[in-house]
Amino acid sequence: MDASIDAVWRLEAARIIAGLARMVHDIGLAEELAQDALVAALEQWPESGVPDNPGAWLMAVGKRRAIDRIRRRQRLEHKLEEIGRDLETQAPPELDVPDEEHIEDDVLRLVFTACHPVLSTQARVALTLRMLGGLTTEEIARAFLTAEPTVAQRIVRAKRTLSDAGVPFEVPEGPDRAARLSSVLEVIYLIFNEGYTATAGDDWLRADLCQEALRLGRSLAELAPGEPEVHGLVALMEIQASRTRARTGPSGEPVPLADQDRGRWDRLLIHRGFAALLRAKAISEPSGGSGGCGGSSPHTTPGPYVLQAAIAACHAQAPAAEDTDWAQIASLYEILARVAPSPVVELNRAVAVGMAHGPARGLEIADALLDEPSLRGYHLLPSVRGDLLARLGRAAEAREQFERAAAMTRNAPERKVLLDRAAALATT
């Protein structure tokens, strides 16, 4: 029974918290009320069974708890007193099932609130997984290899910060919406990336985090169907997730993209990714656009997630690694560097240019990043330089770079791969 309740909670948590937050205008209090409803379910459902509409049951209990809170705390704001009176005049809680459109609006408000830029990135990630993913504090801590009390403090502080800052429970409009949407997408992609390539620990990837990010992205695409960047992010994650089975060897060791068995790539996820990319292009270019590995429209410039999805599509379209259209990928990275310039994008461009136009050209771009402060502890810079140097026949320099990258990474499987590459160069 506990497993059934856990499954229901993961599906319904965001809706319950969002619906209660609309009423009490405080997501911290809304989560407390939702947790009270979950406790009630754990106490009653093992004997009575899971109700036909468990979401409505949990919402009804949450509403009753809200009324009880209001009655007990007479000094609450006048608005909460009004909410309590209003709730008492509504139909019996067991019969009060909000319409689907209202629920979806509430969830979208919760997404934008949990990912508000007033919070630190770490706080946004933790709060999103807690509120929208239904994950426990322990699960979030385990996923990010962080102490549970640290995660708990982040969540508590995040809720307090939102309350103290008076962040409204709403979907912003105009320029504010665009700014907040970028924060939402960043959080979801950070969750996906931590699952796709773990920054630390003994595992190369964590499929559960990838799946959670995909679920959040797909839900956001349903809630905000007119946002091309949302569909672009979903497309990017779908295509990247399609490689999961091929990204590790028999012992869990990382397998580079060029060496992966493409027959193990998930064609359904690739198809879903291409469909999401087409939706993004259709919104951006009402007259229509080509799917898959395409460049930018002469009239519109795609956003960064659409561009990254197009790059991923180029890899997905190649039957074998040697068939990859690296020239097209390099062109897309050049556009991405203009749309969303960053040292990491420039490093990825160095890889693409090195494959399309030779390692010397790629190394020139990578070397220009050596004095970039944000990359001083970034192990992929020496890793990329090591690969380019090896292709140029400069084995001793390449070995030194791979050893340096291995010393920087906190991921055990990745460290072994880098040290193996360095050792192989010692014999050449």
GROMACS .gro file of C-alpha atoms in nm:
model
  428
    1MET     CA    1   0.000   0.000   0.000
    2ASP     CA    2   0.285   0.242   0.083
    3ALA     CA    3   0.415   0.197  -0.271
    4SER     CA    4   0.072   0.288  -0.412
    5ILE     CA    5   0.048   0.597  -0.193
    6ASP     CA    6   0.401   0.699  -0.294
    7ALA     CA    7   0.308   0.664  -0.663
    8VAL     CA    8  -0.007   0.872  -0.613
    9TRP     CA    9   0.187   1.138  -0.425
   10ARG     CA   10   0.449   1.174  -0.699
   11LEU     CA   11   0.174   1.220  -0.956
   12GLU     CA   12  -0.045   1.453  -0.753
   13ALA     CA   13   0.194   1.648  -0.526
   14ALA     CA   14   0.246   1.942  -0.762
   15ARG     CA   15  -0.127   1.982  -0.823
   16ILE     CA   16  -0.217   1.960  -0.455
   17ILE     CA   17   0.050   2.209  -0.346
   18ALA     CA   18  -0.032   2.441  -0.637
   19GLY     CA   19  -0.406   2.438  -0.563
   20LEU     CA   20  -0.349   2.507  -0.194
   21ALA     CA   21  -0.091   2.777  -0.269
   22ARG     CA   22  -0.349   2.962  -0.479
   23MET     CA   23  -0.575   2.969  -0.175
   24VAL     CA   24  -0.326   3.059   0.100
   25HIS     CA   25  -0.074   3.254  -0.115
   26ASP     CA   26   0.221   3.088   0.060
   27ILE     CA   27   0.388   2.783  -0.092
   28GLY     CA   28   0.554   2.693   0.237
   29LEU     CA   29   0.220   2.673   0.414
   30ALA     CA   30   0.070   2.500   0.110
   31GLU     CA   31   0.333   2.227   0.131
   32GLU     CA   32   0.267   2.179   0.503
   33LEU     CA   33  -0.104   2.139   0.434
   34ALA     CA   34  -0.033   1.894   0.150
   35GLN     CA   35   0.198   1.693   0.378
   36ASP     CA   36  -0.082   1.682   0.638
   37ALA     CA   37  -0.307   1.535   0.369
   38LEU     CA   38  -0.039   1.278   0.281
   39VAL     CA   39  -0.012   1.173   0.646
   40ALA     CA   40  -0.390   1.131   0.655
   41ALA     CA   41  -0.369   0.910   0.345
   42LEU     CA   42  -0.097   0.697   0.504
   43GLU     CA   43  -0.319   0.652   0.809
   44GLN     CA   44  -0.652   0.585   0.634
   45TRP     CA   45  -0.589   0.430   0.292
   46PRO     CA   46  -0.434   0.103   0.415
   47GLU     CA   47  -0.772   0.026   0.577
   48SER     CA   48  -1.018   0.203   0.345
   49GLY     CA   49  -0.828   0.153   0.018
   50VAL     CA   50  -0.711   0.412  -0.234
   51PRO     CA   51  -1.012   0.628  -0.332
   52ASP     CA   52  -1.134   0.647  -0.691
   53ASN     CA   53  -1.006   1.003  -0.721
   54PRO     CA   54  -0.704   1.019  -0.487
   55GLY     CA   55  -0.605   1.368  -0.602
   56ALA     CA   56  -0.944   1.512  -0.511
   57TRP     CA   57  -0.933   1.327  -0.176
   58LEU     CA   58  -0.592   1.477  -0.091
   59MET     CA   59  -0.704   1.823  -0.202
   60ALA     CA   60  -1.019   1.797   0.014
   61VAL     CA   61  -0.815   1.702   0.320
   62GLY     CA   62  -0.571   1.981   0.249
   63LYS     CA   63  -0.858   2.231   0.234
   64ARG     CA   64  -0.996   2.107   0.565
   65ARG     CA   65  -0.652   2.145   0.721
   66ALA     CA   66  -0.640   2.501   0.586
   67ILE     CA   67  -0.970   2.582   0.758
   68ASP     CA   68  -0.843   2.427   1.082
   69ARG     CA   69  -0.524   2.633   1.064
   70ILE     CA   70  -0.725   2.949   1.015
   71ARG     CA   71  -0.949   2.871   1.310
   72ARG     CA   72  -0.653   2.797   1.537
   73ARG     CA   73  -0.452   3.101   1.438
   74GLN     CA   74  -0.684   3.394   1.482
   75ARG     CA   75  -0.408   3.646   1.429
   76LEU     CA   76  -0.344   3.539   1.069
   77GLU     CA   77  -0.381   3.796   0.799
   78HIS     CA   78  -0.732   3.911   0.720
   79LYS     CA   79  -0.703   3.756   0.375
   80LEU     CA   80  -0.655   3.409   0.522
   81GLU     CA   81  -0.959   3.462   0.744
   82GLU     CA   82  -1.160   3.542   0.434
   83ILE     CA   83  -1.025   3.234   0.261
   84GLY     CA   84  -1.134   3.023   0.558
   85ARG     CA   85  -1.485   3.163   0.549
   86ASP     CA   86  -1.505   3.115   0.175
   87LEU     CA   87  -1.393   2.755   0.201
   88GLU     CA   88  -1.659   2.683   0.464
   89THR     CA   89  -1.930   2.801   0.228
   90GLN     CA   90  -1.817   2.577  -0.058
   91ALA     CA   91  -1.956   2.232  -0.137
   92PRO     CA   92  -1.849   1.946   0.091
   93PRO     CA   93  -1.476   1.894   0.042
   94GLU     CA   94  -1.515   1.535  -0.078
   95LEU     CA   95  -1.722   1.659  -0.372
   96ASP     CA   96  -1.508   1.965  -0.451
   97VAL     CA   97  -1.306   1.870  -0.758
   98PRO     CA   98  -1.142   2.169  -0.931
   99ASP     CA   99  -1.171   2.177  -1.307
  100GLU     CA  100  -0.866   2.062  -1.504
  101GLU     CA  101  -0.791   2.403  -1.655
  102HIS     CA  102  -0.784   2.566  -1.310
  103ILE     CA  103  -0.549   2.296  -1.179
  104GLU     CA  104  -0.309   2.335  -1.472
  105ASP     CA  105  -0.301   2.713  -1.422
  106ASP     CA  106  -0.212   2.657  -1.057
  107VAL     CA  107   0.070   2.417  -1.145
  108LEU     CA  108   0.215   2.666  -1.393
  109ARG     CA  109   0.211   2.932  -1.120
  110LEU     CA  110   0.393   2.690  -0.890
  111VAL     CA  111   0.660   2.627  -1.157
  112PHE     CA  112   0.735   2.997  -1.195
  113THR     CA  113   0.730   3.054  -0.819
  114ALA     CA  114   0.963   2.765  -0.730
  115CYS     CA  115   1.211   2.879  -0.996
  116HIS     CA  116   1.205   3.249  -0.909
  117PRO     CA  117   1.545   3.418  -0.970
  118VAL     CA  118   1.537   3.563  -0.617
  119LEU     CA  119   1.650   3.215  -0.507
  120SER     CA  120   1.997   3.072  -0.560
  121THR     CA  121   2.033   2.808  -0.831
  122GLN     CA  122   2.080   2.532  -0.572
  123ALA     CA  123   1.770   2.645  -0.385
  124ARG     CA  124   1.565   2.654  -0.705
  125VAL     CA  125   1.670   2.300  -0.794
  126ALA     CA  126   1.591   2.163  -0.447
  127LEU     CA  127   1.257   2.343  -0.423
  128THR     CA  128   1.152   2.235  -0.774
  129LEU     CA  129   1.227   1.869  -0.706
  130ARG     CA  130   1.044   1.895  -0.374
  131MET     CA  131   0.735   2.083  -0.493
  132LEU     CA  132   0.699   1.963  -0.852
  133GLY     CA  133   0.873   1.627  -0.842
  134GLY     CA  134   0.733   1.509  -0.511
  135LEU     CA  135   1.080   1.391  -0.408
  136THR     CA  136   1.166   1.366  -0.039
  137THR     CA  137   1.453   1.561   0.112
  138GLU     CA  138   1.645   1.235   0.146
  139GLU     CA  139   1.598   1.153  -0.225
  140ILE     CA  140   1.715   1.498  -0.335
  141ALA     CA  141   2.020   1.477  -0.108
  142ARG     CA  142   2.109   1.132  -0.240
  143ALA     CA  143   2.069   1.240  -0.602
  144PHE     CA  144   2.306   1.536  -0.563
  145LEU     CA  145   2.541   1.370  -0.311
  146THR     CA  146   2.459   1.639  -0.056
  147ALA     CA  147   2.394   1.603   0.316
  148GLU     CA  148   2.024   1.576   0.391
  149PRO     CA  149   2.028   1.858   0.653
  150THR     CA  150   2.187   2.085   0.391
  151VAL     CA  151   1.909   2.016   0.143
  152ALA     CA  152   1.646   2.061   0.412
  153GLN     CA  153   1.794   2.400   0.506
  154ARG     CA  154   1.795   2.509   0.141
  155ILE     CA  155   1.428   2.424   0.104
  156VAL     CA  156   1.329   2.598   0.427
  157ARG     CA  157   1.532   2.908   0.339
  158ALA     CA  158   1.391   2.911  -0.015
  159LYS     CA  159   1.033   2.914   0.113
  160ARG     CA  160   1.119   3.183   0.366
  161THR     CA  161   1.292   3.393   0.099
  162LEU     CA  162   0.990   3.374  -0.130
  163SER     CA  163   0.763   3.476   0.156
  164ASP     CA  164   0.987   3.760   0.278
  165ALA     CA  165   1.031   3.891  -0.078
  166GLY     CA  166   0.654   3.892  -0.131
  167VAL     CA  167   0.687   3.691  -0.453
  168PRO     CA  168   0.334   3.669  -0.596
  169PHE     CA  169   0.188   3.329  -0.681
  170GLU     CA  170   0.136   3.404  -1.049
  171VAL     CA  171   0.262   3.353  -1.401
  172PRO     CA  172   0.438   3.678  -1.496
  173GLU     CA  173   0.368   3.854  -1.822
  174GLY     CA  174   0.578   4.040  -2.080
  175PRO     CA  175   0.954   4.076  -2.019
  176ASP     CA  176   0.922   3.937  -1.667
  177ARG     CA  177   0.779   3.615  -1.806
  178ALA     CA  178   1.071   3.570  -2.047
  179ALA     CA  179   1.322   3.627  -1.768
  180ARG     CA  180   1.147   3.387  -1.534
  181LEU     CA  181   1.101   3.126  -1.806
  182SER     CA  182   1.476   3.115  -1.865
  183SER     CA  183   1.520   3.043  -1.494
  184VAL     CA  184   1.262   2.763  -1.509
  185LEU     CA  185   1.431   2.602  -1.809
  186GLU     CA  186   1.774   2.638  -1.650
  187VAL     CA  187   1.660   2.452  -1.339
  188ILE     CA  188   1.505   2.166  -1.536
  189TYR     CA  189   1.814   2.131  -1.756
  190LEU     CA  190   2.045   2.139  -1.452
  191ILE     CA  191   1.849   1.849  -1.307
  192PHE     CA  192   1.876   1.661  -1.637
  193ASN     CA  193   2.249   1.726  -1.672
  194GLU     CA  194   2.323   1.605  -1.321
  195GLY     CA  195   2.153   1.280  -1.416
  196TYR     CA  196   2.311   1.263  -1.764
  197THR     CA  197   2.669   1.316  -1.641
  198ALA     CA  198   2.702   1.309  -1.263
  199THR     CA  199   2.945   1.568  -1.133
  200ALA     CA  200   3.068   1.341  -0.854
  201GLY     CA  201   3.041   0.993  -0.712
  202ASP     CA  202   3.075   0.638  -0.841
  203ASP     CA  203   2.805   0.652  -1.110
  204TRP     CA  204   2.849   0.798  -1.457
  205LEU     CA  205   2.478   0.870  -1.496
  206ARG     CA  206   2.163   0.874  -1.285
  207ALA     CA  207   1.871   0.774  -1.503
  208ASP     CA  208   1.615   0.864  -1.235
  209LEU     CA  209   1.715   1.232  -1.245
  210CYS     CA  210   1.703   1.234  -1.625
  211GLN     CA  211   1.354   1.088  -1.613
  212GLU     CA  212   1.243   1.342  -1.352
  213ALA     CA  213   1.371   1.631  -1.565
  214LEU     CA  214   1.200   1.487  -1.873
  215ARG     CA  215   0.873   1.455  -1.681
  216LEU     CA  216   0.898   1.817  -1.565
  217GLY     CA  217   0.986   1.935  -1.916
  218ARG     CA  218   0.700   1.747  -2.079
  219SER     CA  219   0.457   1.883  -1.819
  220LEU     CA  220   0.581   2.237  -1.878
  221ALA     CA  221   0.535   2.190  -2.254
  222GLU     CA  222   0.170   2.101  -2.190
  223LEU     CA  223   0.127   2.398  -1.957
  224ALA     CA  224   0.302   2.649  -2.187
  225PRO     CA  225   0.248   2.512  -2.541
  226GLY     CA  226   0.325   2.844  -2.712
  227GLU     CA  227   0.684   2.874  -2.586
  228PRO     CA  228   0.936   2.748  -2.845
  229GLU     CA  229   1.222   2.727  -2.594
  230VAL     CA  230   1.018   2.490  -2.376
  231HIS     CA  231   0.974   2.253  -2.670
  232GLY     CA  232   1.341   2.305  -2.759
  233LEU     CA  233   1.450   2.193  -2.413
  234VAL     CA  234   1.220   1.891  -2.426
  235ALA     CA  235   1.360   1.800  -2.768
  236LEU     CA  236   1.717   1.833  -2.640
  237MET     CA  237   1.652   1.613  -2.336
  238GLU     CA  238   1.458   1.350  -2.534
  239ILE     CA  239   1.738   1.310  -2.789
  240GLN     CA  240   2.015   1.307  -2.531
  241ALA     CA  241   1.824   1.060  -2.313
  242SER     CA  242   1.790   0.831  -2.615
  243ARG     CA  243   2.162   0.747  -2.580
  244THR     CA  244   2.136   0.626  -2.219
  245ARG     CA  245   2.173   0.251  -2.287
  246ALA     CA  246   2.477   0.309  -2.509
  247ARG     CA  247   2.660   0.553  -2.280
  248THR     CA  248   2.803   0.294  -2.042
  249GLY     CA  249   2.996  -0.029  -2.094
  250PRO     CA  250   2.956  -0.365  -1.916
  251SER     CA  251   3.124  -0.238  -1.600
  252GLY     CA  252   2.947   0.098  -1.598
  253GLU     CA  253   3.239   0.277  -1.763
  254PRO     CA  254   3.161   0.581  -1.983
  255VAL     CA  255   3.147   0.520  -2.358
  256PRO     CA  256   3.229   0.830  -2.567
  257LEU     CA  257   2.973   0.941  -2.825
  258ALA     CA  258   3.196   0.837  -3.118
  259ASP     CA  259   3.229   0.483  -2.981
  260GLN     CA  260   2.866   0.420  -2.889
  261ASP     CA  261   2.661   0.143  -3.049
  262ARG     CA  262   2.395   0.355  -3.217
  263GLY     CA  263   2.175   0.052  -3.255
  264ARG     CA  264   2.117   0.080  -2.879
  265TRP     CA  265   1.988   0.435  -2.903
  266ASP     CA  266   1.617   0.460  -2.820
  267ARG     CA  267   1.443   0.539  -3.149
  268LEU     CA  268   1.116   0.630  -2.973
  269LEU     CA  269   1.287   0.902  -2.769
  270ILE     CA  270   1.461   1.028  -3.084
  271HIS     CA  271   1.125   1.042  -3.261
  272ARG     CA  272   0.974   1.231  -2.968
  273GLY     CA  273   1.269   1.470  -2.968
  274PHE     CA  274   1.232   1.542  -3.339
  275ALA     CA  275   0.859   1.601  -3.292
  276ALA     CA  276   0.927   1.851  -3.009
  277LEU     CA  277   1.188   2.025  -3.225
  278LEU     CA  278   0.936   2.056  -3.508
  279ARG     CA  279   0.684   2.208  -3.265
  280ALA     CA  280   0.943   2.461  -3.152
  281LYS     CA  281   1.024   2.557  -3.510
  282ALA     CA  282   0.657   2.578  -3.605
  283ILE     CA  283   0.598   2.829  -3.325
  284SER     CA  284   0.909   3.032  -3.412
  285GLU     CA  285   0.851   3.013  -3.787
  286PRO     CA  286   0.475   3.010  -3.853
  287SER     CA  287   0.538   2.943  -4.222
  288GLY     CA  288   0.700   2.615  -4.126
  289GLY     CA  289   1.057   2.491  -4.105
  290SER     CA  290   1.255   2.178  -4.167
  291GLY     CA  291   1.294   1.930  -3.885
  292GLY     CA  292   1.602   1.755  -3.758
  293CYS     CA  293   1.946   1.895  -3.818
  294GLY     CA  294   1.866   2.236  -3.964
  295GLY     CA  295   2.014   2.582  -3.943
  296SER     CA  296   1.845   2.900  -3.836
  297SER     CA  297   1.569   3.073  -4.030
  298PRO     CA  298   1.678   3.377  -4.232
  299HIS     CA  299   1.404   3.573  -4.055
  300THR     CA  300   1.426   3.447  -3.696
  301THR     CA  301   1.705   3.336  -3.467
  302PRO     CA  302   1.623   3.027  -3.259
  303GLY     CA  303   1.675   3.033  -2.883
  304PRO     CA  304   1.962   2.846  -2.715
  305TYR     CA  305   1.765   2.532  -2.632
  306VAL     CA  306   1.626   2.503  -2.985
  307LEU     CA  307   1.980   2.541  -3.121
  308GLN     CA  308   2.118   2.278  -2.884
  309ALA     CA  309   1.834   2.045  -2.980
  310ALA     CA  310   1.922   2.097  -3.347
  311ILE     CA  311   2.282   2.001  -3.266
  312ALA     CA  312   2.163   1.687  -3.086
  313ALA     CA  313   1.944   1.608  -3.390
  314CYS     CA  314   2.252   1.621  -3.614
  315HIS     CA  315   2.410   1.345  -3.407
  316ALA     CA  316   2.087   1.144  -3.403
  317GLN     CA  317   2.054   1.159  -3.781
  318ALA     CA  318   2.401   1.015  -3.844
  319PRO     CA  319   2.387   0.634  -3.889
  320ALA     CA  320   2.751   0.613  -3.776
  321ALA     CA  321   2.992   0.851  -3.607
  322GLU     CA  322   3.184   0.909  -3.929
  323ASP     CA  323   2.862   1.025  -4.099
  324THR     CA  324   2.813   1.314  -3.855
  325ASP     CA  325   2.769   1.650  -4.025
  326TRP     CA  326   3.032   1.831  -3.818
  327ALA     CA  327   3.034   2.134  -4.047
  328GLN     CA  328   2.664   2.188  -3.974
  329ILE     CA  329   2.721   2.137  -3.603
  330ALA     CA  330   3.005   2.389  -3.605
  331SER     CA  331   2.777   2.639  -3.780
  332LEU     CA  332   2.505   2.585  -3.520
  333TYR     CA  333   2.757   2.637  -3.239
  334GLU     CA  334   2.865   2.960  -3.404
  335ILE     CA  335   2.504   3.083  -3.391
  336LEU     CA  336   2.467   2.957  -3.033
  337ALA     CA  337   2.782   3.149  -2.933
  338ARG     CA  338   2.614   3.466  -3.058
  339VAL     CA  339   2.274   3.395  -2.903
  340ALA     CA  340   2.397   3.270  -2.564
  341PRO     CA  341   2.772   3.336  -2.536
  342SER     CA  342   2.952   3.147  -2.261
  343PRO     CA  343   3.293   2.981  -2.211
  344VAL     CA  344   3.131   2.637  -2.211
  345VAL     CA  345   2.958   2.701  -2.544
  346GLU     CA  346   3.291   2.822  -2.683
  347LEU     CA  347   3.462   2.504  -2.561
  348ASN     CA  348   3.196   2.293  -2.732
  349ARG     CA  349   3.248   2.499  -3.046
  350ALA     CA  350   3.619   2.414  -3.027
  351VAL     CA  351   3.530   2.044  -3.037
  352ALA     CA  352   3.296   2.089  -3.335
  353VAL     CA  353   3.541   2.307  -3.528
  354GLY     CA  354   3.817   2.058  -3.452
  355MET     CA  355   3.609   1.779  -3.603
  356ALA     CA  356   3.489   1.983  -3.901
  357HIS     CA  357   3.803   2.176  -3.991
  358GLY     CA  358   4.090   2.000  -3.821
  359PRO     CA  359   4.231   1.976  -3.467
  360ALA     CA  360   4.461   2.278  -3.512
  361ARG     CA  361   4.162   2.507  -3.564
  362GLY     CA  362   3.983   2.358  -3.266
  363LEU     CA  363   4.290   2.388  -3.042
  364GLU     CA  364   4.321   2.754  -3.132
  365ILE     CA  365   3.969   2.817  -2.995
  366ALA     CA  366   4.033   2.604  -2.684
  367ASP     CA  367   4.366   2.775  -2.609
  368ALA     CA  368   4.191   3.112  -2.608
  369LEU     CA  369   3.997   2.989  -2.303
  370LEU     CA  370   4.301   2.911  -2.087
  371ASP     CA  371   4.280   3.241  -1.901
  372GLU     CA  372   3.901   3.223  -1.853
  373PRO     CA  373   3.845   3.238  -1.473
  374SER     CA  374   3.522   3.036  -1.480
  375LEU     CA  375   3.700   2.739  -1.646
  376ARG     CA  376   4.001   2.716  -1.413
  377GLY     CA  377   3.853   2.420  -1.227
  378TYR     CA  378   3.657   2.283  -1.524
  379HIS     CA  379   3.802   1.943  -1.613
  380LEU     CA  380   3.659   1.938  -1.964
  381LEU     CA  381   3.892   2.216  -2.081
  382PRO     CA  382   4.211   2.008  -2.037
  383SER     CA  383   4.017   1.701  -2.155
  384VAL     CA  384   3.923   1.871  -2.483
  385ARG     CA  385   4.274   2.009  -2.526
  386GLY     CA  386   4.415   1.662  -2.460
  387ASP     CA  387   4.202   1.512  -2.735
  388LEU     CA  388   4.297   1.782  -2.985
  389LEU     CA  389   4.666   1.756  -2.897
  390ALA     CA  390   4.655   1.377  -2.937
  391ARG     CA  391   4.504   1.413  -3.282
  392LEU     CA  392   4.788   1.650  -3.370
  393GLY     CA  393   5.044   1.388  -3.266
  394ARG     CA  394   5.161   1.584  -2.961
  395ALA     CA  395   5.137   1.283  -2.728
  396ALA     CA  396   5.336   1.413  -2.429
  397GLU     CA  397   5.133   1.734  -2.408
  398ALA     CA  398   4.809   1.540  -2.454
  399ARG     CA  399   4.901   1.297  -2.175
  400GLU     CA  400   4.968   1.587  -1.939
  401GLN     CA  401   4.626   1.737  -2.019
  402PHE     CA  402   4.440   1.410  -1.958
  403GLU     CA  403   4.616   1.365  -1.625
  404ARG     CA  404   4.527   1.720  -1.529
  405ALA     CA  405   4.160   1.663  -1.623
  406ALA     CA  406   4.156   1.340  -1.419
  407ALA     CA  407   4.280   1.528  -1.114
  408MET     CA  408   4.001   1.783  -1.152
  409THR     CA  409   3.697   1.560  -1.198
  410ARG     CA  410   3.505   1.430  -0.895
  411ASN     CA  411   3.340   1.148  -1.092
  412ALA     CA  412   3.517   0.816  -1.043
  413PRO     CA  413   3.430   0.647  -1.378
  414GLU     CA  414   3.527   0.957  -1.573
  415ARG     CA  415   3.857   0.982  -1.384
  416LYS     CA  416   3.943   0.625  -1.482
  417VAL     CA  417   3.869   0.691  -1.850
  418LEU     CA  418   4.093   0.998  -1.850
  419LEU     CA  419   4.378   0.817  -1.675
  420ASP     CA  420   4.346   0.527  -1.920
  421ARG     CA  421   4.378   0.771  -2.211
  422ALA     CA  422   4.685   0.926  -2.051
  423ALA     CA  423   4.840   0.580  -1.997
  424ALA     CA  424   4.773   0.481  -2.358
  425LEU     CA  425   4.961   0.789  -2.477
  426ALA     CA  426   5.262   0.699  -2.261
  427THR     CA  427   5.332   0.403  -2.488
  428THR     CA  428   5.319   0.604  -2.814
   0.00000   0.00000   0.00000
